[in-house]
Coordinates of C-alpha atoms in Angstrom, one line a residue:
M173 CA 10.7 -63.8 -24.4
A174 CA 8.0 -63.8 -22.4
I175 CA 6.6 -62.6 -19.5
T176 CA 8.5 -63.3 -16.1
R177 CA 7.6 -60.9 -13.3
L178 CA 3.7 -61.0 -12.9
H179 CA 1.6 -58.5 -10.1
L180 CA -2.0 -59.9 -8.9
T181 CA -4.7 -58.0 -7.5
A182 CA -6.8 -58.5 -4.8
G183 CA -9.7 -60.7 -5.1
D184 CA -13.5 -59.4 -3.9
S185 CA -12.0 -59.7 -0.4
V186 CA -14.9 -61.3 1.5
G187 CA -13.6 -64.9 1.0
W188 CA -16.1 -65.8 -1.7
A189 CA -16.2 -66.3 -5.3
I190 CA -13.7 -64.1 -6.2
D191 CA -11.3 -64.6 -3.6
E192 CA -11.2 -68.2 -3.9
D193 CA -10.9 -67.7 -8.1
M194 CA -8.2 -65.9 -7.6
R195 CA -6.2 -68.1 -4.9
L196 CA -6.9 -70.7 -7.9
V197 CA -5.1 -68.6 -10.5
R198 CA -2.3 -67.3 -7.8
E199 CA -1.5 -71.5 -7.8
S200 CA -2.0 -71.9 -11.4
L201 CA 1.0 -69.4 -12.7
A202 CA 3.4 -71.0 -10.0
G203 CA 6.3 -72.0 -12.3
V204 CA 4.8 -70.1 -15.0
C205 CA 5.3 -66.5 -13.6
E206 CA 7.1 -65.1 -10.4
I207 CA 4.5 -63.4 -8.6
T208 CA 6.0 -59.7 -7.7
S209 CA 5.4 -56.1 -6.6
L210 CA 3.6 -53.4 -9.0
A211 CA 6.9 -51.6 -9.4
R212 CA 9.1 -54.5 -10.4
A213 CA 5.9 -56.4 -13.3
Q214 CA 6.2 -56.4 -16.4
A215 CA 2.3 -57.5 -16.5
V216 CA -0.8 -57.0 -14.2
H217 CA -3.3 -60.1 -13.5
C218 CA -6.3 -58.8 -12.1
G219 CA -9.3 -61.2 -11.7
W220 CA -12.0 -58.7 -11.1
W221 CA -11.6 -55.0 -13.1
V222 CA -13.5 -53.5 -9.9
N223 CA -10.0 -53.4 -8.4
L224 CA -8.5 -51.4 -11.3
L225 CA -10.3 -48.3 -10.7
P226 CA -8.4 -46.8 -8.0
Y227 CA -5.5 -46.8 -10.7
S228 CA -4.9 -44.8 -13.9
R229 CA -2.8 -45.4 -17.1
A230 CA -0.1 -43.8 -16.0
D231 CA 0.6 -46.5 -13.2
F232 CA 0.2 -49.4 -16.0
R233 CA 2.9 -48.0 -18.2
G234 CA 5.0 -50.3 -19.6
K235 CA 3.1 -52.5 -18.1
H236 CA 0.5 -55.5 -20.1
V237 CA -3.0 -55.1 -18.1
I238 CA -4.6 -58.8 -17.8
C239 CA -8.5 -58.7 -16.4
S240 CA -10.4 -62.2 -16.3
A241 CA -14.5 -61.4 -16.9
E242 CA -16.1 -62.5 -14.0
N243 CA -19.2 -62.1 -15.4
P244 CA -20.8 -61.9 -19.2
P245 CA -19.1 -58.8 -21.0
Y246 CA -23.0 -58.2 -21.6
Y247 CA -23.6 -57.1 -18.3
Y248 CA -20.6 -55.1 -18.0
V249 CA -21.4 -53.4 -20.6
T250 CA -23.7 -51.8 -18.7
L251 CA -21.7 -50.6 -15.9
P252 CA -20.1 -46.4 -16.0
E253 CA -17.1 -47.9 -14.5
F254 CA -16.8 -50.3 -17.6
L255 CA -15.5 -47.8 -19.7
K256 CA -12.7 -47.3 -17.7
A257 CA -11.6 -50.4 -17.2
R258 CA -11.7 -51.2 -20.9
D259 CA -9.9 -48.1 -21.2
L260 CA -6.6 -49.7 -18.8
V261 CA -6.9 -53.6 -19.5
T262 CA -4.9 -55.0 -22.6
T263 CA -6.1 -58.5 -22.8
W264 CA -9.4 -59.7 -21.3
I265 CA -10.0 -63.5 -20.2
A266 CA -12.8 -65.1 -20.7
R267 CA -13.4 -67.6 -18.2
S268 CA -16.5 -69.3 -20.2
R269 CA -16.9 -69.5 -24.1
E270 CA -20.2 -67.4 -23.6
A271 CA -18.5 -64.8 -22.2
A272 CA -15.5 -65.3 -25.1
A273 CA -18.8 -65.2 -27.7
Q274 CA -19.7 -62.3 -26.1
F275 CA -16.1 -60.5 -26.1
S276 CA -16.2 -61.1 -29.5
A277 CA -19.7 -59.4 -30.6
L278 CA -18.3 -56.4 -28.5
G279 CA -15.5 -55.9 -30.8
I280 CA -13.2 -56.9 -27.8
E281 CA -10.5 -59.1 -28.4
S282 CA -10.2 -61.9 -25.4
R283 CA -8.5 -65.0 -24.7
Y284 CA -10.2 -68.3 -22.9
A285 CA -8.5 -70.0 -20.2
P286 CA -12.0 -71.9 -17.8
Y287 CA -12.8 -71.7 -14.0
T288 CA -11.7 -74.8 -12.2
F289 CA -12.6 -75.6 -8.9
D290 CA -10.4 -77.8 -6.3
P291 CA -11.0 -81.3 -6.8
A292 CA -9.1 -81.4 -2.7
I293 CA -11.9 -79.5 -1.3
F294 CA -15.2 -80.7 -3.7
H295 CA -15.5 -84.2 -4.1
P296 CA -18.2 -86.5 -4.0
L297 CA -20.1 -87.3 -0.4
P298 CA -22.4 -90.4 0.6
K299 CA -25.3 -89.8 2.0
D300 CA -24.4 -91.4 5.3
H301 CA -20.9 -90.5 4.9
P302 CA -20.5 -88.7 8.9
E303 CA -20.0 -84.8 8.1
V304 CA -23.4 -85.2 6.3
A305 CA -25.1 -87.1 8.7
A306 CA -23.6 -84.7 11.5
L307 CA -24.9 -81.3 9.6
R308 CA -28.1 -83.0 9.2
Q309 CA -28.9 -83.4 12.7
K310 CA -27.0 -80.4 13.9
W311 CA -29.5 -77.8 11.8
R312 CA -32.8 -80.5 12.2
I313 CA -32.7 -80.7 8.1
P314 CA -36.0 -83.2 7.6
T315 CA -34.7 -87.1 6.2
D316 CA -38.4 -87.5 4.6
R317 CA -38.5 -84.2 2.3
Y318 CA -37.0 -83.6 -0.8
L319 CA -34.3 -81.0 -0.2
I320 CA -33.9 -77.6 -3.3
A321 CA -30.4 -76.1 -2.5
N322 CA -29.1 -73.1 -3.3
F323 CA -26.2 -71.3 -2.0
H324 CA -26.9 -67.7 -3.7
R325 CA -26.6 -64.8 -1.9
D326 CA -30.3 -63.2 -2.9
T327 CA -30.4 -60.0 -1.2
E328 CA -28.8 -56.5 -2.2
G329 CA -25.6 -55.6 -0.3
A330 CA -26.8 -52.1 -0.6
D331 CA -29.7 -52.2 1.6
L332 CA -29.8 -55.8 2.7
Q333 CA -33.7 -55.7 2.0
S334 CA -33.7 -55.8 -1.9
P335 CA -33.8 -59.0 -4.4
K336 CA -30.6 -59.6 -5.5
L337 CA -31.3 -60.0 -9.6
Q338 CA -28.8 -61.0 -10.9
K339 CA -29.1 -64.3 -8.6
G340 CA -33.5 -64.4 -9.5
P341 CA -34.4 -65.5 -6.0
D342 CA -37.9 -64.4 -7.4
L343 CA -37.5 -67.3 -9.4
F344 CA -36.4 -70.0 -7.3
L345 CA -39.0 -68.8 -4.5
E346 CA -41.8 -68.9 -7.7
I347 CA -40.4 -72.7 -8.5
V348 CA -40.1 -73.9 -4.9
A349 CA -43.5 -72.4 -3.7
R350 CA -45.4 -73.3 -6.6
L351 CA -43.9 -77.3 -5.8
H352 CA -45.0 -77.0 -2.3
Q353 CA -48.9 -75.5 -3.5
E354 CA -48.8 -78.5 -5.5
G355 CA -48.7 -80.5 -2.7
A356 CA -44.9 -82.0 -3.8
P357 CA -42.7 -83.1 -0.6
V358 CA -40.6 -80.1 -1.0
H359 CA -37.9 -78.1 1.5
A360 CA -35.6 -75.4 0.6
L361 CA -31.5 -75.8 1.4
L362 CA -30.2 -71.9 2.1
A363 CA -27.0 -70.9 3.2
G364 CA -24.1 -67.9 2.7
P365 CA -25.0 -65.2 3.4
R366 CA -27.4 -62.1 2.7
R367 CA -30.1 -64.6 2.4
F368 CA -32.5 -62.6 4.0
W369 CA -35.0 -61.8 1.3
L370 CA -35.7 -64.9 0.1
R371 CA -35.9 -66.0 4.0
R372 CA -38.5 -63.9 4.4
Q373 CA -40.4 -64.0 0.7
L374 CA -40.4 -68.5 2.4
A375 CA -41.9 -67.5 4.7
E376 CA -44.8 -65.2 4.1
R377 CA -45.7 -67.7 1.3
G378 CA -45.4 -70.9 3.7
V379 CA -42.4 -72.8 2.0
P380 CA -40.4 -75.2 4.4
F381 CA -36.7 -74.3 4.3
S382 CA -33.6 -74.3 6.4
F383 CA -31.3 -71.9 6.8
V384 CA -27.6 -73.2 7.6
G385 CA -26.4 -70.1 9.7
E386 CA -26.6 -67.4 12.5
D387 CA -29.6 -65.6 11.8
T388 CA -28.1 -61.8 12.4
Q389 CA -31.5 -60.1 12.6
G390 CA -31.3 -58.2 9.1
R391 CA -28.2 -57.2 10.3
E392 CA -24.8 -57.5 7.8
D393 CA -23.8 -61.4 8.0
L394 CA -20.8 -61.4 5.7
A395 CA -18.4 -62.1 8.7
V396 CA -20.4 -64.8 10.5
N397 CA -22.0 -66.3 7.6
T398 CA -19.7 -67.0 4.5
L399 CA -18.8 -70.7 5.2
P400 CA -16.0 -72.2 4.7
R401 CA -15.7 -74.1 1.6
T402 CA -15.5 -77.6 3.3
M403 CA -18.8 -76.6 4.9
L404 CA -20.7 -76.2 1.1
N405 CA -19.0 -79.2 -0.4
V406 CA -21.0 -81.0 2.9
L407 CA -23.9 -79.6 1.7
Y408 CA -23.7 -79.9 -1.8
S409 CA -24.2 -83.4 -0.7
L410 CA -26.7 -83.1 1.5
G411 CA -29.2 -81.7 -0.7
D412 CA -31.7 -83.9 -3.1
L413 CA -31.1 -80.2 -6.4
H414 CA -28.9 -77.7 -6.2
L415 CA -31.1 -75.4 -8.0
V416 CA -29.4 -72.6 -9.5
T417 CA -31.7 -69.7 -11.0
S418 CA -30.1 -66.7 -11.8
R419 CA -30.5 -64.3 -14.7
W420 CA -27.2 -63.8 -15.7
E421 CA -23.7 -65.2 -14.4
G422 CA -20.4 -65.3 -15.1
G423 CA -19.6 -68.9 -13.7
P424 CA -21.7 -70.0 -11.5
Q425 CA -19.2 -71.9 -9.2
S426 CA -22.5 -74.0 -8.1
V427 CA -22.4 -75.6 -11.7
L428 CA -19.1 -76.3 -11.2
E429 CA -18.8 -77.6 -7.6
S430 CA -22.7 -79.2 -7.8
A431 CA -20.8 -81.3 -10.6
A432 CA -18.0 -82.1 -8.5
T433 CA -20.0 -83.2 -6.2
R434 CA -22.1 -85.5 -8.3
S435 CA -25.1 -83.5 -7.3
P436 CA -28.3 -83.2 -9.4
I437 CA -28.1 -79.4 -10.3
L438 CA -31.3 -78.0 -13.0
S439 CA -30.5 -74.1 -13.9
T440 CA -31.1 -71.2 -16.4
A441 CA -29.1 -71.0 -19.4
V442 CA -26.8 -69.1 -17.4
G443 CA -22.0 -68.8 -17.7
L444 CA -20.7 -72.1 -17.5
A445 CA -24.2 -74.6 -17.6
H446 CA -23.8 -74.4 -21.5
E447 CA -20.4 -76.2 -21.2
V448 CA -21.2 -78.3 -18.2
L449 CA -24.7 -79.0 -18.1
A450 CA -26.3 -81.6 -19.6
P451 CA -29.4 -79.7 -22.5
E452 CA -32.0 -82.0 -19.9
C453 CA -30.5 -80.1 -16.8
L454 CA -31.9 -76.4 -18.5
F455 CA -35.1 -74.7 -18.2
T456 CA -36.2 -71.6 -18.7
S457 CA -39.3 -71.1 -17.4
V458 CA -41.1 -71.7 -13.7
R459 CA -44.0 -74.1 -15.4
Q460 CA -40.6 -76.1 -17.1
A461 CA -38.5 -76.0 -13.7
C462 CA -41.2 -77.5 -11.5
E463 CA -42.0 -80.0 -14.4
L464 CA -38.4 -81.5 -14.4
V465 CA -38.6 -81.0 -10.6
R466 CA -41.4 -83.3 -10.6
S467 CA -40.4 -85.7 -12.4
D468 CA -36.5 -86.5 -10.3
I469 CA -39.0 -86.5 -7.8
A470 CA -40.8 -89.4 -8.9
T471 CA -38.0 -91.0 -10.5
G472 CA -34.6 -89.5 -9.8
F473 CA -33.9 -89.5 -13.8
L474 CA -31.3 -86.4 -13.3
R475 CA -29.4 -88.7 -11.4
G476 CA -28.8 -90.3 -14.8
F477 CA -26.6 -86.6 -15.8
V478 CA -24.3 -86.5 -12.4
E479 CA -21.6 -89.0 -13.5
A480 CA -21.2 -87.0 -17.3
H481 CA -21.0 -83.9 -15.7
Y482 CA -18.8 -84.7 -13.1
Q483 CA -16.2 -86.2 -15.7
R484 CA -16.4 -83.3 -17.8
V485 CA -15.4 -80.7 -15.1
Q486 CA -12.5 -83.2 -13.9
E487 CA -12.1 -82.8 -17.8
H488 CA -12.0 -79.1 -18.3
H489 CA -11.9 -77.5 -15.3
T490 CA -9.0 -78.4 -13.2
E491 CA -5.7 -76.6 -12.4
P492 CA -3.5 -78.3 -14.9
V493 CA -6.4 -77.2 -17.3
L494 CA -6.1 -73.5 -16.3
R495 CA -2.2 -74.0 -16.1
A496 CA -1.9 -74.7 -19.9
H497 CA -4.0 -72.0 -21.0
L498 CA -2.3 -69.0 -18.6
A499 CA 1.1 -70.4 -19.9
A500 CA -0.2 -70.2 -23.1
I501 CA -1.8 -66.5 -23.1
Y502 CA 1.7 -65.1 -20.7
G503 CA 4.0 -66.9 -23.5
S504 CA 2.4 -64.9 -26.2
L505 CA 3.0 -61.5 -24.2
A506 CA 6.1 -60.2 -24.7
P507 CA 7.6 -57.5 -22.0
L508 CA 6.9 -53.9 -23.4
E509 CA 9.8 -51.2 -23.0
Q510 CA 10.9 -50.2 -19.3
R511 CA 12.9 -47.1 -19.5
S512 CA 15.5 -46.5 -16.5
G513 CA 13.9 -45.3 -13.2
A514 CA 10.9 -47.6 -13.6
M515 CA 11.3 -48.4 -10.0
L516 CA 11.4 -44.6 -8.6
R517 CA 8.5 -43.9 -11.1
G518 CA 6.7 -46.9 -9.7
L519 CA 6.1 -45.7 -6.5
R520 CA 5.8 -42.3 -7.8
R521 CA 2.4 -43.9 -8.9
L522 CA 1.4 -45.8 -5.9
A523 CA 1.3 -42.1 -4.1
A524 CA -0.5 -40.7 -7.0
R525 CA -2.9 -43.5 -7.1
A526 CA -3.0 -43.1 -2.9
R527 CA -4.0 -39.1 -3.4
R528 CA -6.9 -40.5 -5.7
L529 CA -8.1 -42.8 -3.1
L530 CA -8.2 -40.1 -1.0
L531 CA -9.8 -37.2 -3.1
R532 CA -13.1 -38.7 -4.5
P533 CA -14.4 -37.2 -8.1
A534 CA -16.3 -33.9 -7.4
P535 CA -19.9 -34.2 -7.2
V536 CA -22.7 -33.4 -10.4
R537 CA -24.3 -30.6 -9.3
T538 CA -25.5 -29.5 -12.9
V539 CA -26.6 -30.8 -15.6
A540 CA -28.1 -29.9 -18.3
I541 CA -30.4 -32.2 -20.9
L542 CA -31.6 -31.2 -24.2
H543 CA -34.1 -33.4 -25.6
R544 CA -37.1 -31.4 -28.0
P545 CA -40.3 -33.4 -27.4
A546 CA -41.8 -35.3 -30.5
P547 CA -45.1 -33.5 -32.1
E548 CA -47.1 -35.9 -30.7
P549 CA -47.3 -35.1 -27.2
G550 CA -46.8 -37.9 -24.5
T551 CA -44.6 -39.9 -26.0
A552 CA -42.8 -42.9 -24.1
F553 CA -39.1 -41.1 -24.7
D554 CA -40.7 -37.9 -23.5
R555 CA -41.7 -39.2 -20.1
F556 CA -38.8 -40.5 -19.6
F557 CA -36.6 -37.2 -20.1
A558 CA -39.5 -36.2 -17.5
A559 CA -38.9 -38.7 -15.3
L560 CA -34.9 -38.6 -15.1
A561 CA -35.1 -34.7 -14.8
E562 CA -37.1 -35.3 -11.8
E563 CA -35.0 -38.1 -10.5
L564 CA -31.7 -36.2 -10.6
G565 CA -33.3 -33.4 -8.6
R566 CA -34.1 -35.8 -6.0
R567 CA -30.8 -36.4 -5.6
G568 CA -29.9 -32.9 -5.3
C569 CA -28.8 -32.3 -8.9
R570 CA -29.9 -29.0 -10.3
V571 CA -31.3 -30.1 -14.5
R572 CA -30.8 -27.0 -16.9
R573 CA -32.2 -26.9 -20.6
D574 CA -29.8 -24.5 -22.1
L575 CA -26.3 -24.0 -22.3
E576 CA -25.8 -20.5 -21.2
E577 CA -24.6 -21.7 -18.4
R578 CA -21.4 -24.3 -18.1
S579 CA -23.0 -27.5 -16.3
D580 CA -20.6 -30.6 -15.2
A581 CA -22.6 -32.4 -18.4
C582 CA -25.0 -32.1 -21.1
V583 CA -27.4 -35.1 -21.8
L584 CA -28.6 -35.3 -24.5
G585 CA -32.1 -36.7 -25.8
H586 CA -33.8 -36.1 -29.7
L587 CA -32.7 -32.5 -30.8
P588 CA -33.5 -31.4 -34.5
P589 CA -30.6 -30.8 -36.6
D590 CA -31.7 -26.8 -36.9
D591 CA -31.7 -26.4 -33.5
A592 CA -30.2 -23.4 -32.1
L593 CA -27.9 -25.2 -29.5
R594 CA -26.6 -27.3 -32.0
P595 CA -24.3 -24.7 -32.7
T596 CA -22.9 -24.3 -29.7
L597 CA -23.2 -27.9 -28.6
E598 CA -20.4 -28.1 -31.1
T599 CA -18.2 -26.2 -29.6
L600 CA -18.2 -27.5 -25.8
H601 CA -14.8 -29.6 -25.5
D602 CA -14.8 -29.4 -21.7
M603 CA -18.3 -30.8 -20.7
P604 CA -19.2 -34.4 -21.0
V605 CA -21.6 -34.8 -23.8
I606 CA -23.6 -37.7 -23.0
A607 CA -26.4 -39.4 -26.2
F608 CA -29.1 -41.5 -25.1
L609 CA -30.4 -42.9 -28.1
D610 CA -33.7 -44.7 -29.8
D611 CA -35.2 -45.8 -33.0
A612 CA -36.3 -41.9 -33.5
A613 CA -31.9 -41.4 -34.2
P614 CA -30.3 -44.6 -34.3
D615 CA -26.8 -42.5 -36.0
R616 CA -26.4 -39.8 -33.1
A617 CA -23.3 -40.8 -31.4
S618 CA -21.4 -38.4 -28.5
R619 CA -17.5 -38.7 -28.1
A620 CA -18.4 -38.9 -24.6
C621 CA -20.2 -41.8 -24.6
T622 CA -23.8 -42.9 -26.7
L623 CA -25.9 -44.6 -24.4
F624 CA -28.2 -47.7 -26.3
P625 CA -31.3 -48.6 -25.4
S626 CA -30.5 -52.3 -25.6
L627 CA -27.7 -54.9 -26.4
D628 CA -29.7 -55.5 -29.4
A629 CA -29.5 -52.0 -30.9
L630 CA -25.3 -51.9 -29.8
L631 CA -24.9 -54.6 -31.7
H632 CA -26.6 -53.6 -34.7
V633 CA -25.2 -50.8 -35.0
H634 CA -21.7 -52.4 -34.4
R635 CA -22.6 -54.8 -37.5
E636 CA -22.3 -51.7 -39.1
G637 CA -19.3 -50.4 -38.9
N638 CA -20.9 -47.3 -36.8
L639 CA -20.8 -48.0 -33.5
P640 CA -18.7 -44.6 -31.3
P641 CA -15.9 -45.4 -29.6
R642 CA -17.5 -45.6 -25.8
A643 CA -20.7 -46.7 -25.7
L644 CA -23.1 -48.3 -23.2
V645 CA -26.3 -49.4 -22.4
F646 CA -28.7 -48.0 -20.5
T647 CA -32.4 -49.4 -20.2
P648 CA -34.8 -46.2 -20.4
P649 CA -37.8 -47.1 -18.2
M650 CA -40.9 -46.1 -19.9
T651 CA -43.5 -45.3 -17.2
A652 CA -47.0 -46.0 -18.1
V653 CA -49.2 -43.3 -19.2
P654 CA -51.9 -41.8 -16.3
G655 CA -55.2 -43.3 -16.5
E656 CA -54.2 -46.2 -19.3
T657 CA -56.4 -48.7 -19.2
P658 CA -55.2 -51.7 -17.4
P659 CA -54.2 -54.5 -19.6
A660 CA -56.1 -57.7 -20.9
A661 CA -55.0 -61.0 -19.5
D662 CA -54.6 -62.3 -22.5
D663 CA -52.6 -58.9 -23.7
V664 CA -48.7 -60.0 -24.8
C665 CA -46.2 -58.5 -26.1
V666 CA -44.5 -59.8 -29.1
V667 CA -41.5 -58.9 -30.6
A668 CA -41.1 -59.4 -34.5
E669 CA -37.8 -60.8 -35.9
N670 CA -35.2 -58.5 -36.7
D671 CA -35.8 -55.5 -34.5
P672 CA -33.1 -54.1 -32.6
W673 CA -35.4 -50.7 -31.3
A674 CA -37.6 -52.7 -29.6
A675 CA -36.3 -52.2 -26.3
G676 CA -39.2 -49.4 -25.7
R677 CA -41.7 -51.2 -26.2
I678 CA -40.8 -53.9 -24.3
E679 CA -40.2 -51.6 -21.1
Q680 CA -43.7 -50.1 -21.5
A681 CA -45.2 -53.6 -22.1
M682 CA -43.7 -54.8 -19.0
S683 CA -44.5 -51.3 -16.1
R684 CA -47.9 -52.2 -17.2
G685 CA -47.2 -55.8 -16.3
V686 CA -47.3 -57.4 -19.6
P687 CA -45.1 -60.3 -20.4
V688 CA -43.3 -60.7 -23.7
V689 CA -42.5 -62.9 -26.3
Y690 CA -39.4 -62.3 -28.0
P691 CA -37.2 -63.5 -31.4
R692 CA -34.9 -66.4 -29.6
D693 CA -31.7 -65.4 -31.5
S694 CA -31.6 -61.4 -30.0
E695 CA -30.9 -60.3 -27.1
Y696 CA -33.6 -59.3 -25.7
R697 CA -33.8 -61.7 -23.4
S698 CA -31.8 -59.3 -20.9
V699 CA -34.4 -57.3 -21.1
V700 CA -37.3 -59.5 -20.4
W701 CA -35.6 -61.9 -17.9
F702 CA -38.1 -64.0 -16.4
G703 CA -41.5 -61.8 -17.9
G704 CA -41.3 -63.8 -21.3
L705 CA -40.2 -66.1 -23.5
P706 CA -38.3 -66.5 -26.7
Y707 CA -39.6 -68.2 -30.1
G708 CA -37.4 -69.3 -32.9
N709 CA -40.1 -69.8 -35.8
A710 CA -44.0 -68.4 -36.5
A711 CA -45.1 -72.4 -35.3
E712 CA -42.8 -71.6 -31.8
R713 CA -44.2 -68.6 -31.4
E714 CA -47.8 -69.4 -31.3
D715 CA -46.1 -72.1 -29.1
R716 CA -45.4 -69.5 -26.9
L717 CA -48.1 -67.2 -27.0
A718 CA -50.0 -69.9 -25.4
E719 CA -48.1 -71.3 -22.8
V720 CA -47.3 -67.5 -21.4
R721 CA -51.4 -66.7 -21.5
A722 CA -52.0 -70.5 -19.4
E723 CA -49.6 -68.8 -16.8
Y724 CA -49.9 -65.2 -17.5
A725 CA -50.3 -64.3 -13.4
T726 CA -47.0 -66.1 -12.9
Y727 CA -44.8 -63.9 -16.1
Q728 CA -46.6 -60.6 -14.8
R729 CA -45.2 -61.7 -11.2
M730 CA -41.7 -61.8 -13.3
A731 CA -41.6 -59.0 -14.9
V732 CA -39.2 -56.3 -13.7
P733 CA -38.9 -53.1 -15.8
A734 CA -36.0 -51.0 -15.4
S735 CA -35.6 -49.1 -12.5
L736 CA -35.8 -45.1 -13.1
A737 CA -33.2 -44.9 -9.9
T738 CA -31.0 -47.5 -11.6
V739 CA -30.7 -45.6 -14.5
A740 CA -29.9 -41.7 -12.4
D741 CA -27.6 -43.1 -10.7
R742 CA -25.0 -45.1 -13.3
L743 CA -25.6 -42.2 -15.3
L744 CA -24.1 -39.9 -11.9
R745 CA -21.2 -42.4 -11.9
L746 CA -21.3 -42.0 -15.5
I747 CA -20.3 -38.2 -15.5
P748 CA -16.9 -38.3 -13.8
I749 CA -15.8 -41.6 -15.7
C750 CA -15.9 -39.6 -19.1
R751 CA -14.9 -36.3 -17.0
E752 CA -11.5 -38.4 -16.9
L753 CA -11.6 -40.0 -19.6
A754 CA -11.0 -36.8 -21.4
S755 CA -8.7 -35.3 -19.3
H756 CA -6.4 -38.7 -20.3
D757 CA -7.1 -38.1 -24.3
D758 CA -6.3 -34.6 -24.0
A759 CA -3.1 -36.0 -22.1
G760 CA -2.4 -38.0 -25.3

């Protein structure tokens, strides 16, 4: 017997991508499962695993927990909360082939169910359609310019000032600013909420743009600038090109929407882009993107791909396809044993969840950092631990260097086998021990959580069969050495093939503004991003070196080293999660 009763969690509650995706999932499940309350459900379907975090294992006892991956799994393993989500989820749904491959590489089973779009909303409109003409006139969008559109958020919600690096607004800026400087008749077309950073930067660089939305003078604008999706459809038809510049994505939905509206598109090779777009519509650098845009301005060659994109999404990314995949997934799941009194226990679980929402975890007040400096003074790893201690102190967290008093957690760096603290460390059972790894101690692991410096290091250990049960990727920032000579104009960090522990050298280079050339078959892209280029063989490596040196200033601007503040914040979030998971383990 298959699953018949299902509880759906909320989306992102702002009317944007996850809300829309959950709407489409709900429609696809009609007739497949009865949508019901959590207490009656045999399974829980979650579109965004963050919505699972207020729950515990007990809340889902006797239920399957099915969760969609709305971002790449490789990004998830950088987030402390993913440890808890992974502890709760019984079946992951990969929404792209990229996500399925990443789940597999991490040793996590998943099922595939594609992203979809709504053809009733997203469909082609001619340039002279009355709605298109009216929108152009209302917002005074020029008719004699090449409109480069982007409807992604580009500003972090935490401060409404910093760029949202995931969406690559810095890359979008570099591309359109260079085209404008070279005299191309480009005009940026922006819409959607949180466009503050890019609008400021475009204005400072003198790049003409139109923003379809209300100017809130820097105040939160989710409520006023989250546009109806029907209006987005018109905007796609208005632009000459939709430009996706993301560093990582689960979708993005804009790939499907551009294809559905027969809009020309260029994209970084993220998420769905591999599956939907022709290879000629993908780019890896500012230089390549600019060449493609100039060619399209001159010849309109991107129009030659829109029909194939349109047919692809119609065949593989509509509601009937999603329904078939979801029906297969739910049809393969047998209901778990439900003991009598399930309804009463469900109500009790809801009450317990309400109490957890009201009672936040106790703050982390004291951390023991056990790290012994290397014999050679001032190594990058030593500097990282010194900087981390200072950063934690600025957050009001006391840092100890011993185990004489109880701390909220023990953070482990290099600790020699004969160190006097080792016997005490082995007896700690009520304190999370979180280990940072580097190439000097690649086999050290911790029962609470092991932090790898890069995906390559984590995947290398996994392939050898030694991956600890709870592992994340925290790339430690490597601060520059005081008084260090600035890099020469042709200085490039070259990562050798089959080097899974190069993250430290990459971060040292990027902290000095040195671009990086790295193996294409590695995952160092998630460290370098747009601050360098990949190579496939020795000959291509020399070509990439020459290209980076020819565009040295651009690659320097695009280099974004790891943030010490981000590492400290994630560590402080990780500690209470490790405590909670340990309590679950002790409870059996």
